[in-house]
Amino acid sequence: MTVATWKDPAVREGYARIAETGPFVYGLTNYIAANLSANVLLAAGAGPAIGAASDWTTTFPAGASAVWINTASLMSSDEESLRTVARTAHEAGTPWVLDPVAVGAGAAAYDDFVRSLLEFRPAVIRGNASELIALAGGEATGKGVETTVNSADAVAAVSDFAARIGAVVAVSGPVDYISDGHRTVEVPGGDVRLTRVTGAGCALGSLTAAAVFATGDALQGAVVAHAAYAEAAERAGARTKGTGAFAVALVDELSLLNDTDESN
């Protein structure tokens, strides 16, 4: 297993590529996380569009640089909208990221629907340990949208799942682990307040989609997004006390990462 941080030149170069390429990233996410997700993309230099308005689901995934689907978007979008976005992205060759929010928390019909999206071959699947173990067919049970399992305990399941489905799988936690089934990368860092700000994990899915396009590689893109997010969270945490100030500072720091060098 290798370790990646913001200090790695490839990580900094990959993050800078987001601003250089300015990708159009289309997503379906829940209304709770939409604002932060859009601001995270804008901070990195990407252009977001969010929602299932009119014929967006059939046109935007084909023309976008990348797509992400947060399955909690079922709060305001129907199942067919999510399937249409996933299908259209897959058929157009647009890389897309799946965030299986709350899978394994006991809602069987919801879990079955989320699993059905795997047929459209997401480039990256990211979530917490409980979600990913459950999506892979394990018995881990989430507590609503929160994990009951540490990310380190999910590494074997994540690696096996990635190999079986041919996608990159990224588990978030005190340490993030990202695997394509052959290589696994550990990304340390971050701040505990990421778990206390609504939509922080969801927004990471949007940033991952942008980074996958910018780097042209699903594993490297996921690593870049997670390492940049961890660095921005650490910097935000170092200068704030409360969770509200932290959320704003996180976006600020993401927007400033390209203005700092490796020594910072």
PDB file of N, CA and C in Angstrom, residues 85-184:
ATOM      1  N   VAL A  85     -29.584   9.363 -15.892  1.00  0.00           N
ATOM      2  CA  VAL A  85     -28.280  10.029 -15.828  1.00  0.00           C
ATOM      3  C   VAL A  85     -27.156   9.002 -15.883  1.00  0.00           C
ATOM      4  N   ALA A  86     -27.273   7.932 -15.091  1.00  0.00           N
ATOM      5  CA  ALA A  86     -26.229   6.907 -15.079  1.00  0.00           C
ATOM      6  C   ALA A  86     -26.113   6.230 -16.445  1.00  0.00           C
ATOM      7  N   ARG A  87     -27.245   5.897 -17.039  1.00  0.00           N
ATOM      8  CA  ARG A  87     -27.240   5.233 -18.354  1.00  0.00           C
ATOM      9  C   ARG A  87     -26.658   6.140 -19.431  1.00  0.00           C
ATOM     10  N   THR A  88     -27.082   7.396 -19.423  1.00  0.00           N
ATOM     11  CA  THR A  88     -26.601   8.332 -20.445  1.00  0.00           C
ATOM     12  C   THR A  88     -25.104   8.558 -20.323  1.00  0.00           C
ATOM     13  N   ALA A  89     -24.622   8.727 -19.091  1.00  0.00           N
ATOM     14  CA  ALA A  89     -23.182   8.904 -18.885  1.00  0.00           C
ATOM     15  C   ALA A  89     -22.418   7.677 -19.366  1.00  0.00           C
ATOM     16  N   HIS A  90     -22.916   6.502 -19.023  1.00  0.00           N
ATOM     17  CA  HIS A  90     -22.249   5.260 -19.419  1.00  0.00           C
ATOM     18  C   HIS A  90     -22.194   5.127 -20.933  1.00  0.00           C
ATOM     19  N   GLU A  91     -23.313   5.366 -21.586  1.00  0.00           N
ATOM     20  CA  GLU A  91     -23.363   5.207 -23.038  1.00  0.00           C
ATOM     21  C   GLU A  91     -22.530   6.250 -23.766  1.00  0.00           C
ATOM     22  N   ALA A  92     -22.383   7.442 -23.147  1.00  0.00           N
ATOM     23  CA  ALA A  92     -21.592   8.506 -23.771  1.00  0.00           C
ATOM     24  C   ALA A  92     -20.105   8.403 -23.440  1.00  0.00           C
ATOM     25  N   GLY A  93     -19.756   7.498 -22.527  1.00  0.00           N
ATOM     26  CA  GLY A  93     -18.358   7.385 -22.126  1.00  0.00           C
ATOM     27  C   GLY A  93     -17.932   8.481 -21.162  1.00  0.00           C
ATOM     28  N   THR A  94     -18.891   9.105 -20.504  1.00  0.00           N
ATOM     29  CA  THR A  94     -18.582  10.144 -19.523  1.00  0.00           C
ATOM     30  C   THR A  94     -18.286   9.496 -18.179  1.00  0.00           C
ATOM     31  N   PRO A  95     -17.108   9.723 -17.592  1.00  0.00           N
ATOM     32  CA  PRO A  95     -16.825   9.108 -16.297  1.00  0.00           C
ATOM     33  C   PRO A  95     -17.779   9.631 -15.228  1.00  0.00           C
ATOM     34  N   TRP A  96     -18.263   8.719 -14.390  1.00  0.00           N
ATOM     35  CA  TRP A  96     -19.175   9.162 -13.345  1.00  0.00           C
ATOM     36  C   TRP A  96     -18.866   8.506 -12.007  1.00  0.00           C
ATOM     37  N   VAL A  97     -19.226   9.235 -10.962  1.00  0.00           N
ATOM     38  CA  VAL A  97     -18.940   8.833  -9.584  1.00  0.00           C
ATOM     39  C   VAL A  97     -20.250   8.517  -8.876  1.00  0.00           C
ATOM     40  N   LEU A  98     -20.291   7.385  -8.201  1.00  0.00           N
ATOM     41  CA  LEU A  98     -21.462   6.973  -7.434  1.00  0.00           C
ATOM     42  C   LEU A  98     -21.187   7.139  -5.946  1.00  0.00           C
ATOM     43  N   ASP A  99     -22.086   7.846  -5.261  1.00  0.00           N
ATOM     44  CA  ASP A  99     -22.019   8.012  -3.805  1.00  0.00           C
ATOM     45  C   ASP A  99     -23.252   7.344  -3.215  1.00  0.00           C
ATOM     46  N   PRO A 100     -23.125   6.108  -2.698  1.00  0.00           N
ATOM     47  CA  PRO A 100     -24.283   5.323  -2.252  1.00  0.00           C
ATOM     48  C   PRO A 100     -24.695   5.654  -0.822  1.00  0.00           C
ATOM     49  N   VAL A 101     -25.185   6.843  -0.625  1.00  0.00           N
ATOM     50  CA  VAL A 101     -25.505   7.331   0.714  1.00  0.00           C
ATOM     51  C   VAL A 101     -26.499   6.417   1.428  1.00  0.00           C
ATOM     52  N   ALA A 102     -26.156   6.032   2.664  1.00  0.00           N
ATOM     53  CA  ALA A 102     -27.042   5.285   3.569  1.00  0.00           C
ATOM     54  C   ALA A 102     -27.369   3.867   3.127  1.00  0.00           C
ATOM     55  N   VAL A 103     -26.644   3.336   2.148  1.00  0.00           N
ATOM     56  CA  VAL A 103     -26.817   1.923   1.829  1.00  0.00           C
ATOM     57  C   VAL A 103     -26.408   1.089   3.048  1.00  0.00           C
ATOM     58  N   GLY A 104     -27.193   0.076   3.352  1.00  0.00           N
ATOM     59  CA  GLY A 104     -26.892  -0.775   4.491  1.00  0.00           C
ATOM     60  C   GLY A 104     -27.506  -0.306   5.793  1.00  0.00           C
ATOM     61  N   ALA A 105     -28.323   0.743   5.729  1.00  0.00           N
ATOM     62  CA  ALA A 105     -28.940   1.273   6.955  1.00  0.00           C
ATOM     63  C   ALA A 105     -30.297   0.655   7.250  1.00  0.00           C
ATOM     64  N   GLY A 106     -30.706  -0.316   6.429  1.00  0.00           N
ATOM     65  CA  GLY A 106     -31.942  -1.033   6.720  1.00  0.00           C
ATOM     66  C   GLY A 106     -33.079  -0.790   5.760  1.00  0.00           C
ATOM     67  N   ALA A 107     -32.897   0.082   4.765  1.00  0.00           N
ATOM     68  CA  ALA A 107     -33.941   0.360   3.778  1.00  0.00           C
ATOM     69  C   ALA A 107     -33.713  -0.540   2.570  1.00  0.00           C
ATOM     70  N   ALA A 108     -34.325  -1.724   2.569  1.00  0.00           N
ATOM     71  CA  ALA A 108     -34.006  -2.760   1.587  1.00  0.00           C
ATOM     72  C   ALA A 108     -34.324  -2.341   0.161  1.00  0.00           C
ATOM     73  N   ALA A 109     -35.461  -1.719  -0.080  1.00  0.00           N
ATOM     74  CA  ALA A 109     -35.826  -1.326  -1.436  1.00  0.00           C
ATOM     75  C   ALA A 109     -34.863  -0.277  -1.976  1.00  0.00           C
ATOM     76  N   TYR A 110     -34.486   0.645  -1.116  1.00  0.00           N
ATOM     77  CA  TYR A 110     -33.502   1.665  -1.503  1.00  0.00           C
ATOM     78  C   TYR A 110     -32.176   1.011  -1.844  1.00  0.00           C
ATOM     79  N   ASP A 111     -31.720   0.085  -1.005  1.00  0.00           N
ATOM     80  CA  ASP A 111     -30.453  -0.598  -1.254  1.00  0.00           C
ATOM     81  C   ASP A 111     -30.470  -1.314  -2.599  1.00  0.00           C
ATOM     82  N   ASP A 112     -31.574  -1.976  -2.899  1.00  0.00           N
ATOM     83  CA  ASP A 112     -31.676  -2.693  -4.173  1.00  0.00           C
ATOM     84  C   ASP A 112     -31.566  -1.729  -5.350  1.00  0.00           C
ATOM     85  N   PHE A 113     -32.200  -0.572  -5.215  1.00  0.00           N
ATOM     86  CA  PHE A 113     -32.119   0.403  -6.309  1.00  0.00           C
ATOM     87  C   PHE A 113     -30.687   0.894  -6.498  1.00  0.00           C
ATOM     88  N   VAL A 114     -30.011   1.211  -5.407  1.00  0.00           N
ATOM     89  CA  VAL A 114     -28.634   1.697  -5.518  1.00  0.00           C
ATOM     90  C   VAL A 114     -27.761   0.645  -6.189  1.00  0.00           C
ATOM     91  N   ARG A 115     -27.925  -0.597  -5.810  1.00  0.00           N
ATOM     92  CA  ARG A 115     -27.138  -1.667  -6.430  1.00  0.00           C
ATOM     93  C   ARG A 115     -27.434  -1.779  -7.923  1.00  0.00           C
ATOM     94  N   SER A 116     -28.645  -1.460  -8.325  1.00  0.00           N
ATOM     95  CA  SER A 116     -29.002  -1.561  -9.747  1.00  0.00           C
ATOM     96  C   SER A 116     -28.217  -0.573 -10.604  1.00  0.00           C
ATOM     97  N   LEU A 117     -27.728   0.514  -9.994  1.00  0.00           N
ATOM     98  CA  LEU A 117     -26.966   1.508 -10.751  1.00  0.00           C
ATOM     99  C   LEU A 117     -25.582   1.005 -11.145  1.00  0.00           C
ATOM    100  N   LEU A 118     -25.122  -0.053 -10.497  1.00  0.00           N
ATOM    101  CA  LEU A 118     -23.790  -0.578 -10.803  1.00  0.00           C
ATOM    102  C   LEU A 118     -23.696  -1.107 -12.231  1.00  0.00           C
ATOM    103  N   GLU A 119     -24.825  -1.457 -12.834  1.00  0.00           N
ATOM    104  CA  GLU A 119     -24.785  -1.955 -14.217  1.00  0.00           C
ATOM    105  C   GLU A 119     -24.292  -0.897 -15.196  1.00  0.00           C
ATOM    106  N   PHE A 120     -24.334   0.372 -14.776  1.00  0.00           N
ATOM    107  CA  PHE A 120     -23.907   1.456 -15.649  1.00  0.00           C
ATOM    108  C   PHE A 120     -22.451   1.855 -15.409  1.00  0.00           C
ATOM    109  N   ARG A 121     -21.723   1.019 -14.735  1.00  0.00           N
ATOM    110  CA  ARG A 121     -20.274   1.059 -14.623  1.00  0.00           C
ATOM    111  C   ARG A 121     -19.706   2.411 -14.170  1.00  0.00           C
ATOM    112  N   PRO A 122     -19.946   2.798 -12.923  1.00  0.00           N
ATOM    113  CA  PRO A 122     -19.305   4.024 -12.423  1.00  0.00           C
ATOM    114  C   PRO A 122     -17.792   3.887 -12.453  1.00  0.00           C
ATOM    115  N   ALA A 123     -17.108   4.999 -12.691  1.00  0.00           N
ATOM    116  CA  ALA A 123     -15.645   4.988 -12.659  1.00  0.00           C
ATOM    117  C   ALA A 123     -15.143   4.895 -11.233  1.00  0.00           C
ATOM    118  N   VAL A 124     -15.851   5.569 -10.324  1.00  0.00           N
ATOM    119  CA  VAL A 124     -15.471   5.597  -8.912  1.00  0.00           C
ATOM    120  C   VAL A 124     -16.724   5.449  -8.060  1.00  0.00           C
ATOM    121  N   ILE A 125     -16.598   4.688  -6.996  1.00  0.00           N
ATOM    122  CA  ILE A 125     -17.641   4.616  -5.979  1.00  0.00           C
ATOM    123  C   ILE A 125     -17.007   5.087  -4.681  1.00  0.00           C
ATOM    124  N   ARG A 126     -17.601   6.077  -4.032  1.00  0.00           N
ATOM    125  CA  ARG A 126     -17.028   6.565  -2.788  1.00  0.00           C
ATOM    126  C   ARG A 126     -18.099   6.665  -1.713  1.00  0.00           C
ATOM    127  N   GLY A 127     -17.681   6.353  -0.494  1.00  0.00           N
ATOM    128  CA  GLY A 127     -18.612   6.410   0.615  1.00  0.00           C
ATOM    129  C   GLY A 127     -17.918   6.088   1.904  1.00  0.00           C
ATOM    130  N   ASN A 128     -18.698   5.922   2.977  1.00  0.00           N
ATOM    131  CA  ASN A 128     -18.089   5.536   4.242  1.00  0.00           C
ATOM    132  C   ASN A 128     -17.993   4.016   4.315  1.00  0.00           C
ATOM    133  N   ALA A 129     -17.384   3.523   5.369  1.00  0.00           N
ATOM    134  CA  ALA A 129     -17.093   2.093   5.460  1.00  0.00           C
ATOM    135  C   ALA A 129     -18.355   1.242   5.492  1.00  0.00           C
ATOM    136  N   SER A 130     -19.346   1.646   6.268  1.00  0.00           N
ATOM    137  CA  SER A 130     -20.580   0.864   6.346  1.00  0.00           C
ATOM    138  C   SER A 130     -21.266   0.782   4.992  1.00  0.00           C
ATOM    139  N   GLU A 131     -21.322   1.906   4.292  1.00  0.00           N
ATOM    140  CA  GLU A 131     -21.978   1.940   2.981  1.00  0.00           C
ATOM    141  C   GLU A 131     -21.292   1.018   1.990  1.00  0.00           C
ATOM    142  N   LEU A 132     -19.978   1.077   1.939  1.00  0.00           N
ATOM    143  CA  LEU A 132     -19.253   0.307   0.926  1.00  0.00           C
ATOM    144  C   LEU A 132     -19.230  -1.176   1.239  1.00  0.00           C
ATOM    145  N   ILE A 133     -19.124  -1.531   2.508  1.00  0.00           N
ATOM    146  CA  ILE A 133     -19.180  -2.950   2.869  1.00  0.00           C
ATOM    147  C   ILE A 133     -20.554  -3.511   2.513  1.00  0.00           C
ATOM    148  N   ALA A 134     -21.603  -2.751   2.806  1.00  0.00           N
ATOM    149  CA  ALA A 134     -22.958  -3.202   2.492  1.00  0.00           C
ATOM    150  C   ALA A 134     -23.166  -3.304   0.984  1.00  0.00           C
ATOM    151  N   LEU A 135     -22.693  -2.304   0.229  1.00  0.00           N
ATOM    152  CA  LEU A 135     -22.853  -2.324  -1.218  1.00  0.00           C
ATOM    153  C   LEU A 135     -22.123  -3.506  -1.835  1.00  0.00           C
ATOM    154  N   ALA A 136     -21.021  -3.898  -1.208  1.00  0.00           N
ATOM    155  CA  ALA A 136     -20.238  -5.030  -1.694  1.00  0.00           C
ATOM    156  C   ALA A 136     -20.852  -6.373  -1.320  1.00  0.00           C
ATOM    157  N   GLY A 137     -21.929  -6.333  -0.528  1.00  0.00           N
ATOM    158  CA  GLY A 137     -22.594  -7.576  -0.157  1.00  0.00           C
ATOM    159  C   GLY A 137     -22.304  -8.035   1.247  1.00  0.00           C
ATOM    160  N   GLY A 138     -21.587  -7.214   2.017  1.00  0.00           N
ATOM    161  CA  GLY A 138     -21.277  -7.561   3.393  1.00  0.00           C
ATOM    162  C   GLY A 138     -22.405  -7.238   4.351  1.00  0.00           C
ATOM    163  N   GLU A 139     -22.152  -7.461   5.643  1.00  0.00           N
ATOM    164  CA  GLU A 139     -23.198  -7.317   6.643  1.00  0.00           C
ATOM    165  C   GLU A 139     -23.075  -6.054   7.478  1.00  0.00           C
ATOM    166  N   ALA A 140     -22.151  -5.170   7.127  1.00  0.00           N
ATOM    167  CA  ALA A 140     -22.010  -3.934   7.898  1.00  0.00           C
ATOM    168  C   ALA A 140     -23.302  -3.130   7.813  1.00  0.00           C
ATOM    169  N   THR A 141     -23.703  -2.560   8.929  1.00  0.00           N
ATOM    170  CA  THR A 141     -24.947  -1.813   8.987  1.00  0.00           C
ATOM    171  C   THR A 141     -24.663  -0.377   9.386  1.00  0.00           C
ATOM    172  N   GLY A 142     -25.102   0.556   8.571  1.00  0.00           N
ATOM    173  CA  GLY A 142     -24.934   1.957   8.905  1.00  0.00           C
ATOM    174  C   GLY A 142     -26.004   2.422   9.868  1.00  0.00           C
ATOM    175  N   LYS A 143     -25.754   3.532  10.497  1.00  0.00           N
ATOM    176  CA  LYS A 143     -26.725   4.159  11.384  1.00  0.00           C
ATOM    177  C   LYS A 143     -27.218   5.402  10.667  1.00  0.00           C
ATOM    178  N   GLY A 144     -28.279   5.229   9.856  1.00  0.00           N
ATOM    179  CA  GLY A 144     -28.701   6.318   8.993  1.00  0.00           C
ATOM    180  C   GLY A 144     -27.627   6.566   7.953  1.00  0.00           C
ATOM    181  N   VAL A 145     -27.150   7.822   7.875  1.00  0.00           N
ATOM    182  CA  VAL A 145     -26.093   8.143   6.916  1.00  0.00           C
ATOM    183  C   VAL A 145     -24.702   8.032   7.530  1.00  0.00           C
ATOM    184  N   GLU A 146     -24.630   7.608   8.799  1.00  0.00           N
ATOM    185  CA  GLU A 146     -23.343   7.534   9.492  1.00  0.00           C
ATOM    186  C   GLU A 146     -22.811   6.102   9.504  1.00  0.00           C
ATOM    187  N   THR A 147     -21.494   5.974   9.480  1.00  0.00           N
ATOM    188  CA  THR A 147     -20.871   4.664   9.520  1.00  0.00           C
ATOM    189  C   THR A 147     -20.744   4.149  10.944  1.00  0.00           C
ATOM    190  N   THR A 148     -20.765   2.826  11.072  1.00  0.00           N
ATOM    191  CA  THR A 148     -20.489   2.187  12.362  1.00  0.00           C
ATOM    192  C   THR A 148     -19.191   1.399  12.300  1.00  0.00           C
ATOM    193  N   VAL A 149     -18.465   1.546  11.181  1.00  0.00           N
ATOM    194  CA  VAL A 149     -17.231   0.799  10.944  1.00  0.00           C
ATOM    195  C   VAL A 149     -16.117   1.769  10.602  1.00  0.00           C
ATOM    196  N   ASN A 150     -14.920   1.515  11.110  1.00  0.00           N
ATOM    197  CA  ASN A 150     -13.775   2.351  10.784  1.00  0.00           C
ATOM    198  C   ASN A 150     -13.296   2.057   9.363  1.00  0.00           C
ATOM    199  N   SER A 151     -12.800   3.087   8.685  1.00  0.00           N
ATOM    200  CA  SER A 151     -12.343   2.910   7.308  1.00  0.00           C
ATOM    201  C   SER A 151     -11.252   1.853   7.187  1.00  0.00           C
ATOM    202  N   ALA A 152     -10.380   1.752   8.190  1.00  0.00           N
ATOM    203  CA  ALA A 152      -9.290   0.775   8.136  1.00  0.00           C
ATOM    204  C   ALA A 152      -9.817  -0.657   8.120  1.00  0.00           C
ATOM    205  N   ASP A 153     -10.990  -0.862   8.723  1.00  0.00           N
ATOM    206  CA  ASP A 153     -11.573  -2.201   8.776  1.00  0.00           C
ATOM    207  C   ASP A 153     -12.253  -2.580   7.464  1.00  0.00           C
ATOM    208  N   ALA A 154     -12.351  -1.627   6.546  1.00  0.00           N
ATOM    209  CA  ALA A 154     -13.033  -1.889   5.278  1.00  0.00           C
ATOM    210  C   ALA A 154     -12.066  -2.071   4.120  1.00  0.00           C
ATOM    211  N   VAL A 155     -10.761  -1.986   4.362  1.00  0.00           N
ATOM    212  CA  VAL A 155      -9.790  -2.001   3.265  1.00  0.00           C
ATOM    213  C   VAL A 155      -9.877  -3.277   2.440  1.00  0.00           C
ATOM    214  N   ALA A 156      -9.931  -4.416   3.084  1.00  0.00           N
ATOM    215  CA  ALA A 156      -9.983  -5.685   2.344  1.00  0.00           C
ATOM    216  C   ALA A 156     -11.260  -5.772   1.517  1.00  0.00           C
ATOM    217  N   ALA A 157     -12.386  -5.380   2.101  1.00  0.00           N
ATOM    218  CA  ALA A 157     -13.652  -5.438   1.388  1.00  0.00           C
ATOM    219  C   ALA A 157     -13.662  -4.469   0.213  1.00  0.00           C
ATOM    220  N   VAL A 158     -13.095  -3.291   0.405  1.00  0.00           N
ATOM    221  CA  VAL A 158     -13.040  -2.283  -0.656  1.00  0.00           C
ATOM    222  C   VAL A 158     -12.187  -2.772  -1.820  1.00  0.00           C
ATOM    223  N   SER A 159     -11.033  -3.346  -1.523  1.00  0.00           N
ATOM    224  CA  SER A 159     -10.144  -3.838  -2.565  1.00  0.00           C
ATOM    225  C   SER A 159     -10.791  -4.980  -3.346  1.00  0.00           C
ATOM    226  N   ASP A 160     -11.420  -5.907  -2.632  1.00  0.00           N
ATOM    227  CA  ASP A 160     -12.083  -7.027  -3.293  1.00  0.00           C
ATOM    228  C   ASP A 160     -13.250  -6.551  -4.154  1.00  0.00           C
ATOM    229  N   PHE A 161     -14.030  -5.610  -3.634  1.00  0.00           N
ATOM    230  CA  PHE A 161     -15.171  -5.069  -4.364  1.00  0.00           C
ATOM    231  C   PHE A 161     -14.709  -4.377  -5.646  1.00  0.00           C
ATOM    232  N   ALA A 162     -13.646  -3.590  -5.529  1.00  0.00           N
ATOM    233  CA  ALA A 162     -13.107  -2.887  -6.696  1.00  0.00           C
ATOM    234  C   ALA A 162     -12.680  -3.872  -7.781  1.00  0.00           C
ATOM    235  N   ALA A 163     -12.031  -4.942  -7.381  1.00  0.00           N
ATOM    236  CA  ALA A 163     -11.581  -5.935  -8.352  1.00  0.00           C
ATOM    237  C   ALA A 163     -12.755  -6.638  -9.014  1.00  0.00           C
ATOM    238  N   ARG A 164     -13.809  -6.906  -8.250  1.00  0.00           N
ATOM    239  CA  ARG A 164     -14.967  -7.621  -8.788  1.00  0.00           C
ATOM    240  C   ARG A 164     -15.755  -6.803  -9.789  1.00  0.00           C
ATOM    241  N   ILE A 165     -15.886  -5.491  -9.528  1.00  0.00           N
ATOM    242  CA  ILE A 165     -16.756  -4.695 -10.401  1.00  0.00           C
ATOM    243  C   ILE A 165     -15.995  -3.848 -11.411  1.00  0.00           C
ATOM    244  N   GLY A 166     -14.683  -3.808 -11.293  1.00  0.00           N
ATOM    245  CA  GLY A 166     -13.892  -3.059 -12.254  1.00  0.00           C
ATOM    246  C   GLY A 166     -14.022  -1.563 -12.108  1.00  0.00           C
ATOM    247  N   ALA A 167     -14.129  -1.098 -10.876  1.00  0.00           N
ATOM    248  CA  ALA A 167     -14.208   0.336 -10.594  1.00  0.00           C
ATOM    249  C   ALA A 167     -13.243   0.683  -9.477  1.00  0.00           C
ATOM    250  N   VAL A 168     -12.925   1.946  -9.346  1.00  0.00           N
ATOM    251  CA  VAL A 168     -12.165   2.421  -8.196  1.00  0.00           C
ATOM    252  C   VAL A 168     -13.143   2.620  -7.049  1.00  0.00           C
ATOM    253  N   VAL A 169     -12.760   2.155  -5.871  1.00  0.00           N
ATOM    254  CA  VAL A 169     -13.621   2.294  -4.696  1.00  0.00           C
ATOM    255  C   VAL A 169     -12.841   3.058  -3.630  1.00  0.00           C
ATOM    256  N   ALA A 170     -13.451   4.103  -3.090  1.00  0.00           N
ATOM    257  CA  ALA A 170     -12.791   4.977  -2.113  1.00  0.00           C
ATOM    258  C   ALA A 170     -13.611   5.025  -0.841  1.00  0.00           C
ATOM    259  N   VAL A 171     -12.987   4.656   0.262  1.00  0.00           N
ATOM    260  CA  VAL A 171     -13.667   4.698   1.556  1.00  0.00           C
ATOM    261  C   VAL A 171     -13.113   5.863   2.377  1.00  0.00           C
ATOM    262  N   SER A 172     -14.002   6.682   2.886  1.00  0.00           N
ATOM    263  CA  SER A 172     -13.610   7.852   3.670  1.00  0.00           C
ATOM    264  C   SER A 172     -13.679   7.527   5.158  1.00  0.00           C
ATOM    265  N   GLY A 173     -12.808   8.174   5.928  1.00  0.00           N
ATOM    266  CA  GLY A 173     -12.789   7.991   7.376  1.00  0.00           C
ATOM    267  C   GLY A 173     -11.639   8.778   7.963  1.00  0.00           C
ATOM    268  N   PRO A 174     -11.211   8.443   9.173  1.00  0.00           N
ATOM    269  CA  PRO A 174     -10.044   9.114   9.749  1.00  0.00           C
ATOM    270  C   PRO A 174      -8.837   9.051   8.812  1.00  0.00           C
ATOM    271  N   VAL A 175      -8.726   7.936   8.073  1.00  0.00           N
ATOM    272  CA  VAL A 175      -7.796   7.782   6.960  1.00  0.00           C
ATOM    273  C   VAL A 175      -8.621   7.271   5.786  1.00  0.00           C
ATOM    274  N   ASP A 176      -8.422   7.843   4.615  1.00  0.00           N
ATOM    275  CA  ASP A 176      -9.128   7.385   3.424  1.00  0.00           C
ATOM    276  C   ASP A 176      -8.306   6.308   2.724  1.00  0.00           C
ATOM    277  N   TYR A 177      -8.990   5.342   2.129  1.00  0.00           N
ATOM    278  CA  TYR A 177      -8.330   4.286   1.375  1.00  0.00           C
ATOM    279  C   TYR A 177      -9.003   4.192  -0.002  1.00  0.00           C
ATOM    280  N   ILE A 178      -8.188   4.143  -1.042  1.00  0.00           N
ATOM    281  CA  ILE A 178      -8.690   4.156  -2.409  1.00  0.00           C
ATOM    282  C   ILE A 178      -8.052   2.994  -3.160  1.00  0.00           C
ATOM    283  N   SER A 179      -8.881   2.157  -3.792  1.00  0.00           N
ATOM    284  CA  SER A 179      -8.351   0.956  -4.433  1.00  0.00           C
ATOM    285  C   SER A 179      -9.004   0.713  -5.786  1.00  0.00           C
ATOM    286  N   ASP A 180      -8.203   0.195  -6.721  1.00  0.00           N
ATOM    287  CA  ASP A 180      -8.752  -0.271  -7.992  1.00  0.00           C
ATOM    288  C   ASP A 180      -8.773  -1.799  -8.045  1.00  0.00           C
ATOM    289  N   GLY A 181      -8.537  -2.428  -6.895  1.00  0.00           N
ATOM    290  CA  GLY A 181      -8.519  -3.878  -6.813  1.00  0.00           C
ATOM    291  C   GLY A 181      -7.143  -4.475  -6.957  1.00  0.00           C
ATOM    292  N   HIS A 182      -6.202  -3.682  -7.464  1.00  0.00           N
ATOM    293  CA  HIS A 182      -4.814  -4.113  -7.612  1.00  0.00           C
ATOM    294  C   HIS A 182      -3.882  -3.245  -6.781  1.00  0.00           C
ATOM    295  N   ARG A 183      -4.172  -1.956  -6.768  1.00  0.00           N
ATOM    296  CA  ARG A 183      -3.382  -1.008  -5.982  1.00  0.00           C
ATOM    297  C   ARG A 183      -4.298  -0.320  -4.981  1.00  0.00           C
ATOM    298  N   THR A 184      -3.782  -0.138  -3.785  1.00  0.00           N
ATOM    299  CA  THR A 184      -4.540   0.571  -2.751  1.00  0.00           C
ATOM    300  C   THR A 184      -3.685   1.717  -2.244  1.00  0.00           C
TER     301      THR A 184
END
